[in-house]
Amino acid sequence: MKTIGMLGGMSWESTTVYYQLVNREAQRRLKGVHSAKIVMHSFDFDVIAALQTADRWDEIAGLLIEAARGLARAGADFLMICCNTQHLVAGEIAREIPLPLLHIADPLGDSIASKGIGRAGLIGTRYTMEKGGVIADRLREKFGIEILTPDADDRAETHRIVFDELARGQFLDSSRAALTEIMQRLVARGAQGVILGCTELPMLARPEDAAVPLFDTTALHAMAAVDLALA
């Protein structure tokens, strides 16, 4: 079994979901009391969030690279960033760290393509929705998938729900209803599926909240990590 190097804590709410998903799947496949081999660096998310707000992505890259080096020294065989938004600096990490990086968009693209979907809506933080380099560019270039994002007001509301509520452990029915309406508007514009492009969103949005398939980036990324760990 390979050792998974997790860059987590962004936020810790979703990192706990990653940890549970990976270990439960490893135990399901291996039986008995098996669990996954994991080393993790869990960030203080407030530090990362402040740098995001200030658009200081070079500093974020530096912090993640330093943490990834620590995971490599601790015995990680490959790395995963347990956050959609921080994949904006995935290229810098991949260049600096001599370990494979399991990109969150790759299992996502495989899943979308397997359903024959060529146009998908994307909801997440404003960085993920507005900066194509997080996942949208990779989905288009590697998988030929067109990405639709919400209008400005819906982007602002989705971002607010993530940072003001989900990252603080608040899961409100009113916000679930708001996300449902946002996804409905994406479907009306032609989205054949909707990407839950923030690792916190699957803790609130449910498959029955949308008329099209939902793609849970957290679960897809976690299952891909188990695949790689047990390959």
Coordinates of N, CA and C in Angstrom, one line a residue:
M1 N 0.8 -1.2 0.0 CA 0.0 0.0 0.0 C 0.9 1.3 0.0
K2 N 0.6 2.2 -0.9 CA 1.3 3.4 -1.0 C 0.8 4.4 0.1
T3 N 1.7 5.3 0.5 CA 1.3 6.3 1.5 C 0.8 7.6 0.8
I4 N -0.4 8.0 1.2 CA -1.0 9.2 0.7 C -0.5 10.4 1.4
G5 N -0.1 11.4 0.7 CA 0.3 12.7 1.3 C -0.8 13.7 1.1
M6 N -1.5 14.1 2.2 CA -2.7 15.0 2.1 C -2.3 16.4 2.5
L7 N -2.5 17.4 1.6 CA -2.4 18.8 2.0 C -3.9 19.2 2.3
G8 N -4.1 19.3 3.6 CA -5.5 19.5 4.1 C -5.7 20.8 4.9
G9 N -6.9 20.8 5.6 CA -7.2 22.0 6.5 C -7.8 23.1 5.7
M10 N -8.2 23.0 4.5 CA -8.7 24.1 3.7 C -10.1 23.8 3.1
S11 N -11.1 23.7 3.9 CA -11.1 23.8 5.4 C -11.0 22.4 6.1
W12 N -10.9 22.4 7.4 CA -10.8 21.2 8.1 C -12.1 20.4 8.0
E13 N -13.2 21.1 7.8 CA -14.5 20.4 7.7 C -14.5 19.4 6.6
S14 N -14.0 19.8 5.4 CA -14.0 18.9 4.3 C -12.8 17.9 4.4
T15 N -11.7 18.3 5.1 CA -10.6 17.4 5.2 C -11.0 16.2 6.0
T16 N -11.9 16.4 7.0 CA -12.4 15.2 7.8 C -13.2 14.3 6.9
V17 N -13.9 14.8 5.9 CA -14.6 14.0 5.0 C -13.7 13.2 4.1
Y18 N -12.6 13.8 3.6 CA -11.6 13.1 2.9 C -11.1 11.9 3.7
Y19 N -10.7 12.2 4.9 CA -10.1 11.2 5.8 C -11.0 10.0 6.0
Q20 N -12.3 10.3 6.2 CA -13.3 9.2 6.4 C -13.5 8.4 5.1
L21 N -13.6 9.1 4.0 CA -13.9 8.5 2.7 C -12.7 7.5 2.4
V22 N -11.5 8.0 2.5 CA -10.4 7.2 2.1 C -10.2 6.0 3.0
N23 N -10.3 6.2 4.3 CA -10.1 5.1 5.2 C -11.3 4.0 5.1
R24 N -12.5 4.5 4.9 CA -13.6 3.6 4.8 C -13.5 2.8 3.5
E25 N -13.1 3.4 2.4 CA -12.9 2.7 1.2 C -11.8 1.7 1.2
A26 N -10.7 2.1 1.8 CA -9.5 1.2 2.0 C -10.0 0.0 2.8
Q27 N -10.7 0.2 3.9 CA -11.2 -0.9 4.7 C -12.2 -1.8 3.9
R28 N -13.0 -1.2 3.1 CA -14.0 -1.9 2.3 C -13.3 -2.9 1.3
R29 N -12.2 -2.4 0.7 CA -11.5 -3.2 -0.3 C -10.6 -4.2 0.3
L30 N -10.0 -3.9 1.4 CA -9.0 -4.8 2.0 C -9.5 -5.7 3.1
K31 N -10.7 -5.3 3.6 CA -11.4 -6.1 4.7 C -10.7 -5.9 6.1
G32 N -11.3 -6.6 7.0 CA -10.7 -6.6 8.4 C -10.6 -5.2 9.0
V33 N -9.5 -4.9 9.6 CA -9.4 -3.6 10.3 C -8.3 -2.8 9.5
H34 N -8.2 -3.0 8.2 CA -7.3 -2.2 7.4 C -7.7 -0.7 7.4
S35 N -6.8 0.1 7.2 CA -7.0 1.5 6.9 C -5.9 2.1 6.0
A36 N -6.1 3.2 5.5 CA -5.2 3.8 4.5 C -3.9 4.3 5.3
K37 N -2.8 4.3 4.6 CA -1.6 4.9 5.1 C -1.6 6.4 4.6
I38 N -1.6 7.3 5.6 CA -1.8 8.7 5.3 C -0.8 9.5 6.1
V39 N -0.1 10.5 5.5 CA 0.5 11.6 6.2 C -0.1 12.9 5.8
M40 N -0.4 13.8 6.7 CA -1.2 15.0 6.4 C -0.5 16.2 7.0
H41 N -0.6 17.3 6.2 CA -0.3 18.6 6.7 C -1.6 19.4 6.7
S42 N -2.1 19.8 7.9 CA -3.3 20.5 8.0 C -3.1 22.0 8.3
F43 N -3.4 22.8 7.4 CA -3.1 24.3 7.5 C -4.1 25.0 8.4
D44 N -3.7 26.1 9.0 CA -4.6 27.0 9.6 C -5.3 27.8 8.4
F45 N -6.6 27.5 8.2 CA -7.2 28.0 7.0 C -7.3 29.5 6.9
D46 N -7.4 30.1 8.1 CA -7.5 31.6 8.2 C -6.3 32.2 7.5
V47 N -5.1 31.6 7.6 CA -3.9 32.2 6.9 C -4.1 32.1 5.4
I48 N -4.5 30.9 4.9 CA -4.7 30.7 3.5 C -5.8 31.6 2.9
A49 N -6.9 31.7 3.7 CA -8.0 32.5 3.2 C -7.6 34.0 3.1
A50 N -6.8 34.5 4.0 CA -6.4 35.9 4.0 C -5.5 36.1 2.7
L51 N -4.6 35.2 2.4 CA -3.8 35.3 1.2 C -4.6 35.3 -0.1
Q52 N -5.7 34.4 -0.1 CA -6.6 34.4 -1.2 C -7.2 35.7 -1.4
T53 N -7.8 36.3 -0.4 CA -8.4 37.6 -0.5 C -7.5 38.7 -1.0
A54 N -6.2 38.6 -0.6 CA -5.2 39.5 -1.1 C -4.6 39.2 -2.4
D55 N -5.1 38.1 -3.0 CA -4.6 37.7 -4.3 C -3.1 37.4 -4.3
R56 N -2.6 36.8 -3.2 CA -1.2 36.5 -3.1 C -1.0 35.0 -3.3
W57 N -1.2 34.6 -4.5 CA -1.1 33.2 -4.8 C 0.3 32.7 -4.8
D58 N 1.3 33.5 -5.1 CA 2.6 33.1 -5.0 C 3.0 32.7 -3.6
E59 N 2.5 33.4 -2.6 CA 2.7 33.0 -1.2 C 2.0 31.7 -0.8
I60 N 0.8 31.6 -1.3 CA 0.1 30.3 -1.1 C 0.9 29.1 -1.7
A61 N 1.4 29.3 -2.9 CA 2.2 28.3 -3.5 C 3.4 27.9 -2.6
G62 N 4.1 28.9 -2.1 CA 5.2 28.7 -1.3 C 4.9 27.9 0.0
L63 N 3.8 28.2 0.6 CA 3.3 27.5 1.8 C 3.0 26.0 1.5
L64 N 2.3 25.8 0.4 CA 2.0 24.4 0.0 C 3.2 23.6 -0.4
I65 N 4.1 24.3 -1.1 CA 5.3 23.6 -1.5 C 6.1 23.2 -0.3
E66 N 6.3 24.1 0.7 CA 7.0 23.8 1.9 C 6.3 22.6 2.6
A67 N 5.0 22.6 2.7 CA 4.3 21.5 3.4 C 4.4 20.2 2.6
A68 N 4.4 20.3 1.3 CA 4.6 19.1 0.5 C 5.9 18.5 0.6
R69 N 6.9 19.3 0.8 CA 8.3 18.8 1.0 C 8.3 18.0 2.4
G70 N 7.6 18.5 3.3 CA 7.5 17.8 4.6 C 6.8 16.5 4.5
L71 N 5.8 16.4 3.7 CA 5.1 15.2 3.5 C 6.0 14.2 2.7
A72 N 6.8 14.7 1.8 CA 7.7 13.8 1.1 C 8.7 13.2 2.1
R73 N 9.2 14.1 3.0 CA 10.2 13.6 4.0 C 9.6 12.6 4.9
A74 N 8.3 12.7 5.1 CA 7.5 11.8 6.1 C 7.2 10.5 5.4
G75 N 7.4 10.4 4.1 CA 7.2 9.1 3.5 C 6.1 9.0 2.5
A76 N 5.5 10.1 2.1 CA 4.4 10.1 1.2 C 4.9 9.6 -0.2
D77 N 4.1 8.8 -0.8 CA 4.4 8.3 -2.2 C 3.8 9.1 -3.3
F78 N 2.7 9.8 -2.9 CA 2.1 10.8 -3.9 C 1.3 11.8 -3.1
L79 N 1.0 12.9 -3.7 CA 0.3 14.0 -3.0 C -1.1 14.3 -3.6
M80 N -1.9 14.8 -2.7 CA -3.2 15.3 -3.1 C -3.5 16.6 -2.3
I81 N -4.1 17.6 -3.0 CA -4.5 18.8 -2.4 C -6.0 18.7 -2.1
C82 N -6.3 18.7 -0.8 CA -7.7 18.4 -0.4 C -8.5 19.7 -0.5
C83 N -8.6 20.3 -1.6 CA -9.3 21.6 -1.8 C -9.3 21.9 -3.3
N84 N -10.4 22.3 -3.9 CA -10.4 22.7 -5.3 C -9.7 23.9 -5.5
T85 N -9.9 25.0 -4.7 CA -9.4 26.3 -5.0 C -7.8 26.3 -5.1
Q86 N -7.2 25.6 -4.1 CA -5.7 25.6 -4.1 C -5.1 24.9 -5.3
H87 N -5.9 24.2 -6.1 CA -5.3 23.7 -7.4 C -4.9 24.8 -8.3
L88 N -5.2 26.0 -8.0 CA -4.7 27.1 -8.8 C -3.1 27.1 -8.8
V89 N -2.5 26.5 -7.7 CA -1.1 26.5 -7.6 C -0.6 25.0 -7.8
A90 N -1.4 24.2 -8.3 CA -1.0 22.8 -8.5 C 0.2 22.6 -9.4
G91 N 0.3 23.5 -10.4 CA 1.4 23.4 -11.3 C 2.7 23.7 -10.6
E92 N 2.7 24.7 -9.8 CA 4.0 25.0 -9.1 C 4.4 23.9 -8.1
I93 N 3.4 23.3 -7.5 CA 3.8 22.2 -6.6 C 4.3 21.0 -7.4
A94 N 3.7 20.7 -8.5 CA 4.1 19.5 -9.3 C 5.6 19.8 -9.9
R95 N 5.9 21.0 -10.2 CA 7.2 21.3 -10.7 C 8.3 21.2 -9.6
E96 N 7.9 21.5 -8.4 CA 8.9 21.6 -7.3 C 9.1 20.3 -6.5
I97 N 8.1 19.5 -6.5 CA 8.1 18.3 -5.6 C 8.2 17.0 -6.5
P98 N 9.2 16.2 -6.3 CA 9.4 15.0 -7.1 C 8.5 13.8 -6.7
L99 N 7.2 14.1 -6.5 CA 6.2 13.1 -6.2 C 5.1 13.3 -7.2
P100 N 4.3 12.2 -7.6 CA 3.1 12.4 -8.4 C 2.1 13.3 -7.6
L101 N 1.4 14.1 -8.3 CA 0.3 14.9 -7.7 C -1.0 14.5 -8.3
L102 N -1.9 14.0 -7.5 CA -3.2 13.5 -8.0 C -4.1 14.7 -8.1
H103 N -4.3 15.2 -9.3 CA -5.0 16.5 -9.6 C -6.5 16.2 -9.4
I104 N -7.2 17.1 -8.8 CA -8.7 16.9 -8.5 C -9.5 16.8 -9.7
A105 N -9.1 17.5 -10.8 CA -9.9 17.6 -12.0 C -9.8 16.3 -12.8
D106 N -8.8 15.4 -12.6 CA -8.7 14.2 -13.5 C -9.7 13.2 -13.2
P107 N -9.9 12.7 -11.9 CA -11.1 11.8 -11.7 C -12.4 12.4 -12.0
L108 N -12.5 13.8 -11.8 CA -13.7 14.5 -12.1 C -14.0 14.4 -13.6
G109 N -13.0 14.7 -14.4 CA -13.1 14.6 -15.9 C -13.5 13.3 -16.4
D110 N -12.9 12.2 -15.8 CA -13.2 10.9 -16.2 C -14.7 10.5 -15.9
S111 N -15.1 11.0 -14.7 CA -16.5 10.7 -14.3 C -17.5 11.4 -15.2
I112 N -17.2 12.7 -15.5 CA -18.1 13.5 -16.4 C -18.2 12.8 -17.8
A113 N -17.0 12.5 -18.3 CA -16.9 12.0 -19.7 C -17.6 10.6 -19.8
S114 N -17.5 9.8 -18.7 CA -18.1 8.5 -18.7 C -19.6 8.5 -18.9
K115 N -20.2 9.7 -18.5 CA -21.7 9.9 -18.7 C -22.0 10.5 -20.0
G116 N -21.0 10.8 -20.8 CA -21.3 11.4 -22.1 C -21.7 12.8 -22.0
I117 N -21.3 13.5 -21.0 CA -21.6 14.9 -20.7 C -20.5 15.8 -21.3
G118 N -20.9 16.7 -22.1 CA -19.9 17.6 -22.7 C -20.0 19.1 -22.2
R119 N -21.0 19.4 -21.4 CA -21.2 20.7 -20.9 C -21.7 20.6 -19.4
A120 N -20.9 21.1 -18.5 CA -21.2 21.0 -17.1 C -21.2 22.4 -16.4
G121 N -22.1 22.6 -15.5 CA -22.1 23.8 -14.6 C -21.1 23.6 -13.5
L122 N -20.5 24.7 -13.0 CA -19.5 24.6 -12.0 C -19.9 25.6 -10.9
I123 N -20.0 25.1 -9.6 CA -20.2 26.0 -8.5 C -19.1 25.7 -7.5
G124 N -18.6 26.8 -6.8 CA -17.6 26.6 -5.8 C -17.2 28.0 -5.3
T125 N -16.0 28.2 -4.8 CA -15.6 29.5 -4.4 C -15.5 30.4 -5.6
R126 N -15.4 31.7 -5.4 CA -15.3 32.6 -6.5 C -14.0 32.4 -7.3
Y127 N -13.0 32.0 -6.5 CA -11.7 31.7 -7.2 C -11.8 30.5 -8.2
T128 N -12.5 29.5 -7.7 CA -12.7 28.3 -8.6 C -13.6 28.6 -9.8
M129 N -14.6 29.4 -9.6 CA -15.5 29.8 -10.7 C -14.9 30.8 -11.6
E130 N -14.1 31.7 -11.1 CA -13.7 32.8 -12.0 C -12.2 32.7 -12.5
K131 N -11.4 31.8 -11.9 CA -10.1 31.6 -12.3 C -10.0 30.2 -13.0
G132 N -10.0 30.2 -14.3 CA -10.1 28.9 -15.1 C -9.0 27.9 -14.7
G133 N -7.8 28.4 -14.2 CA -6.7 27.5 -13.9 C -6.9 26.6 -12.8
V134 N -8.0 26.7 -12.0 CA -8.3 25.8 -10.9 C -8.7 24.5 -11.5
I135 N -9.8 24.3 -12.2 CA -10.2 23.1 -12.8 C -10.8 23.2 -14.2
A136 N -11.4 24.4 -14.5 CA -12.1 24.5 -15.8 C -11.2 24.4 -17.0
D137 N -10.0 25.0 -16.9 CA -9.1 24.9 -18.1 C -8.7 23.4 -18.3
R138 N -8.4 22.7 -17.2 CA -8.0 21.3 -17.4 C -9.1 20.4 -17.9
L139 N -10.3 20.7 -17.5 CA -11.4 19.9 -18.0 C -11.6 20.2 -19.5
R140 N -11.5 21.4 -19.9 CA -11.6 21.7 -21.3 C -10.5 21.1 -22.1
E141 N -9.3 21.3 -21.7 CA -8.1 20.9 -22.5 C -7.9 19.4 -22.5
K142 N -8.1 18.8 -21.4 CA -7.8 17.3 -21.3 C -9.0 16.5 -21.7
F143 N -10.2 17.0 -21.4 CA -11.4 16.1 -21.6 C -12.4 16.7 -22.6
G144 N -12.2 17.9 -23.0 CA -13.1 18.5 -24.0 C -14.4 18.9 -23.4
I145 N -14.5 19.2 -22.1 CA -15.7 19.5 -21.4 C -15.9 21.0 -21.3
E146 N -17.0 21.5 -21.7 CA -17.3 23.0 -21.6 C -17.9 23.3 -20.2
I147 N -17.4 24.4 -19.7 CA -17.8 24.7 -18.3 C -18.7 26.0 -18.3
L148 N -19.8 25.9 -17.6 CA -20.7 27.1 -17.4 C -20.6 27.5 -15.9
T149 N -20.5 28.8 -15.7 CA -20.4 29.2 -14.3 C -21.6 30.2 -14.1
P150 N -22.1 30.3 -12.8 CA -23.2 31.1 -12.5 C -22.9 32.6 -12.8
D151 N -24.0 33.4 -12.8 CA -23.8 34.9 -13.0 C -23.2 35.5 -11.8
A152 N -22.9 36.7 -11.8 CA -22.1 37.4 -10.8 C -22.8 37.3 -9.4
D153 N -24.1 37.5 -9.4 CA -24.9 37.4 -8.1 C -24.8 36.0 -7.5
D154 N -25.0 35.0 -8.4 CA -25.0 33.7 -7.9 C -23.6 33.2 -7.5
R155 N -22.6 33.7 -8.2 CA -21.2 33.4 -7.8 C -21.0 34.0 -6.4
A156 N -21.4 35.2 -6.1 CA -21.2 35.8 -4.8 C -21.9 35.1 -3.7
E157 N -23.1 34.6 -4.0 CA -23.9 33.9 -3.0 C -23.3 32.5 -2.7
T158 N -22.8 31.9 -3.7 CA -22.2 30.6 -3.5 C -20.9 30.7 -2.7
H159 N -20.1 31.7 -3.0 CA -18.9 32.0 -2.3 C -19.2 32.3 -0.8
R160 N -20.2 33.1 -0.6 CA -20.6 33.5 0.8 C -21.0 32.2 1.6
I161 N -21.8 31.4 1.0 CA -22.2 30.2 1.7 C -21.0 29.3 2.1
V162 N -20.1 29.2 1.2 CA -18.9 28.4 1.5 C -18.1 29.0 2.7
F163 N -17.8 30.3 2.6 CA -16.9 30.9 3.6 C -17.6 31.3 4.9
D164 N -18.8 31.8 4.8 CA -19.5 32.3 6.0 C -20.2 31.1 6.7
E165 N -20.5 30.0 6.0 CA -21.3 29.0 6.7 C -20.6 27.6 6.7
L166 N -20.3 27.1 5.5 CA -19.9 25.7 5.4 C -18.5 25.5 6.1
A167 N -17.6 26.4 5.9 CA -16.2 26.4 6.5 C -16.3 26.6 8.0
R168 N -17.4 27.0 8.5 CA -17.6 27.3 9.9 C -18.6 26.2 10.5
G169 N -18.9 25.2 9.7 CA -19.7 24.1 10.3 C -21.2 24.4 10.3
Q170 N -21.7 25.4 9.5 CA -23.1 25.7 9.5 C -23.7 25.2 8.2
F171 N -24.8 24.4 8.3 CA -25.4 23.8 7.2 C -26.9 24.2 7.2
L172 N -27.3 25.2 6.5 CA -28.6 25.8 6.6 C -29.5 25.3 5.4
D173 N -30.8 25.0 5.8 CA -31.7 24.7 4.7 C -31.9 25.8 3.8
S174 N -31.9 27.0 4.2 CA -32.1 28.2 3.4 C -31.0 28.3 2.3
S175 N -29.8 27.9 2.7 CA -28.7 27.9 1.8 C -28.7 26.7 0.8
R176 N -29.2 25.6 1.3 CA -29.4 24.5 0.4 C -30.5 24.9 -0.7
A177 N -31.5 25.6 -0.3 CA -32.5 26.0 -1.3 C -31.9 27.0 -2.3
A178 N -31.0 27.9 -1.8 CA -30.4 28.9 -2.7 C -29.5 28.2 -3.7
L179 N -28.7 27.2 -3.2 CA -27.9 26.4 -4.1 C -28.7 25.7 -5.2
T180 N -29.8 25.1 -4.7 CA -30.7 24.4 -5.7 C -31.2 25.3 -6.8
E181 N -31.5 26.6 -6.4 CA -32.0 27.5 -7.5 C -30.8 27.9 -8.4
I182 N -29.6 28.1 -7.8 CA -28.5 28.4 -8.6 C -28.2 27.3 -9.6
M183 N -28.3 26.0 -9.2 CA -28.0 24.9 -10.1 C -29.1 24.8 -11.1
Q184 N -30.4 25.2 -10.8 CA -31.5 25.2 -11.7 C -31.2 26.2 -12.9
R185 N -30.7 27.3 -12.5 CA -30.4 28.3 -13.5 C -29.3 27.9 -14.5
L186 N -28.3 27.1 -13.9 CA -27.2 26.6 -14.8 C -27.8 25.5 -15.8
V187 N -28.7 24.7 -15.3 CA -29.4 23.7 -16.1 C -30.2 24.4 -17.2
A188 N -30.9 25.5 -16.9 CA -31.6 26.2 -17.8 C -30.8 26.8 -19.0
R189 N -29.5 27.0 -18.6 CA -28.6 27.5 -19.6 C -27.9 26.4 -20.4
G190 N -28.2 25.2 -20.1 CA -27.6 24.1 -20.9 C -26.7 23.2 -20.2
A191 N -26.5 23.3 -18.9 CA -25.6 22.4 -18.2 C -26.3 21.0 -18.1
Q192 N -25.5 20.0 -18.5 CA -26.0 18.6 -18.5 C -25.7 17.9 -17.2
G193 N -24.9 18.6 -16.4 CA -24.5 18.1 -15.0 C -23.9 19.3 -14.3
V194 N -23.8 19.1 -13.0 CA -23.3 20.2 -12.2 C -22.1 19.7 -11.3
I195 N -21.0 20.4 -11.3 CA -19.8 20.1 -10.5 C -19.9 20.8 -9.2
L196 N -19.9 20.0 -8.1 CA -19.7 20.6 -6.8 C -18.3 20.9 -6.6
G197 N -17.8 22.0 -7.1 CA -16.4 22.3 -7.2 C -15.8 23.0 -6.0
C198 N -16.3 22.7 -4.8 CA -15.7 23.1 -3.5 C -15.9 21.9 -2.6
T199 N -14.9 21.5 -1.9 CA -14.9 20.3 -1.1 C -15.9 20.4 0.0
E200 N -16.4 21.6 0.4 CA -17.4 21.7 1.4 C -18.8 21.5 0.8
L201 N -19.1 21.8 -0.4 CA -20.4 21.8 -1.0 C -21.2 20.5 -0.9
P202 N -20.5 19.3 -1.0 CA -21.2 18.1 -0.9 C -21.8 17.8 0.5
M203 N -21.3 18.6 1.5 CA -21.9 18.4 2.8 C -23.3 19.1 2.9
L204 N -23.6 19.9 1.9 CA -24.9 20.6 1.9 C -25.8 20.2 0.7
A205 N -25.3 20.3 -0.5 CA -26.0 19.9 -1.7 C -26.2 18.4 -1.8
R206 N -27.4 17.9 -2.2 CA -27.7 16.5 -2.3 C -28.0 16.2 -3.8
P207 N -27.8 14.9 -4.2 CA -28.2 14.6 -5.5 C -29.6 14.9 -5.9
E208 N -30.6 14.8 -4.9 CA -32.0 15.1 -5.2 C -32.3 16.6 -5.4
D209 N -31.2 17.4 -5.1 CA -31.4 18.9 -5.2 C -31.3 19.3 -6.7
A210 N -30.9 18.5 -7.6 CA -30.7 18.9 -9.0 C -31.3 17.9 -9.9
A211 N -31.7 18.4 -11.1 CA -32.4 17.6 -12.1 C -31.4 16.9 -13.0
V212 N -30.1 17.2 -12.8 CA -29.1 16.6 -13.6 C -28.0 15.9 -12.6
P213 N -27.1 15.1 -13.1 CA -26.1 14.5 -12.2 C -25.3 15.5 -11.5
L214 N -25.0 15.3 -10.3 CA -24.0 16.1 -9.5 C -22.7 15.4 -9.4
F215 N -21.6 16.1 -9.6 CA -20.3 15.5 -9.5 C -19.6 16.0 -8.3
D216 N -19.4 15.1 -7.3 CA -18.8 15.4 -6.0 C -17.3 15.3 -6.1
T217 N -16.6 16.5 -6.2 CA -15.2 16.4 -6.4 C -14.5 15.8 -5.2
T218 N -15.0 16.0 -4.0 CA -14.4 15.4 -2.8 C -14.4 13.9 -2.9
A219 N -15.5 13.3 -3.1 CA -15.6 11.8 -3.2 C -14.8 11.2 -4.4
L220 N -14.9 11.9 -5.5 CA -14.2 11.4 -6.7 C -12.7 11.4 -6.4
H221 N -12.2 12.5 -5.9 CA -10.8 12.6 -5.5 C -10.3 11.6 -4.5
A222 N -11.1 11.4 -3.5 CA -10.8 10.4 -2.4 C -10.7 9.0 -3.0
M223 N -11.7 8.6 -3.8 CA -11.7 7.3 -4.4 C -10.5 7.1 -5.3
A224 N -10.2 8.1 -6.1 CA -9.0 8.0 -6.9 C -7.7 7.8 -6.1
A225 N -7.7 8.5 -4.9 CA -6.5 8.3 -4.1 C -6.4 6.9 -3.6
V226 N -7.5 6.2 -3.3 CA -7.5 4.8 -2.8 C -7.0 4.0 -4.0
D227 N -7.5 4.3 -5.2 CA -7.1 3.5 -6.4 C -5.6 3.5 -6.5
L228 N -5.0 4.7 -6.4 CA -3.6 4.9 -6.6 C -2.8 4.3 -5.4
A229 N -3.3 4.4 -4.2 CA -2.6 3.8 -3.1 C -2.6 2.3 -3.2
L230 N -3.6 1.7 -3.7 CA -3.7 0.2 -3.8 C -3.2 -0.3 -5.1
A231 N -2.8 0.5 -6.0 CA -2.4 0.0 -7.4 C -1.2 -0.9 -7.2

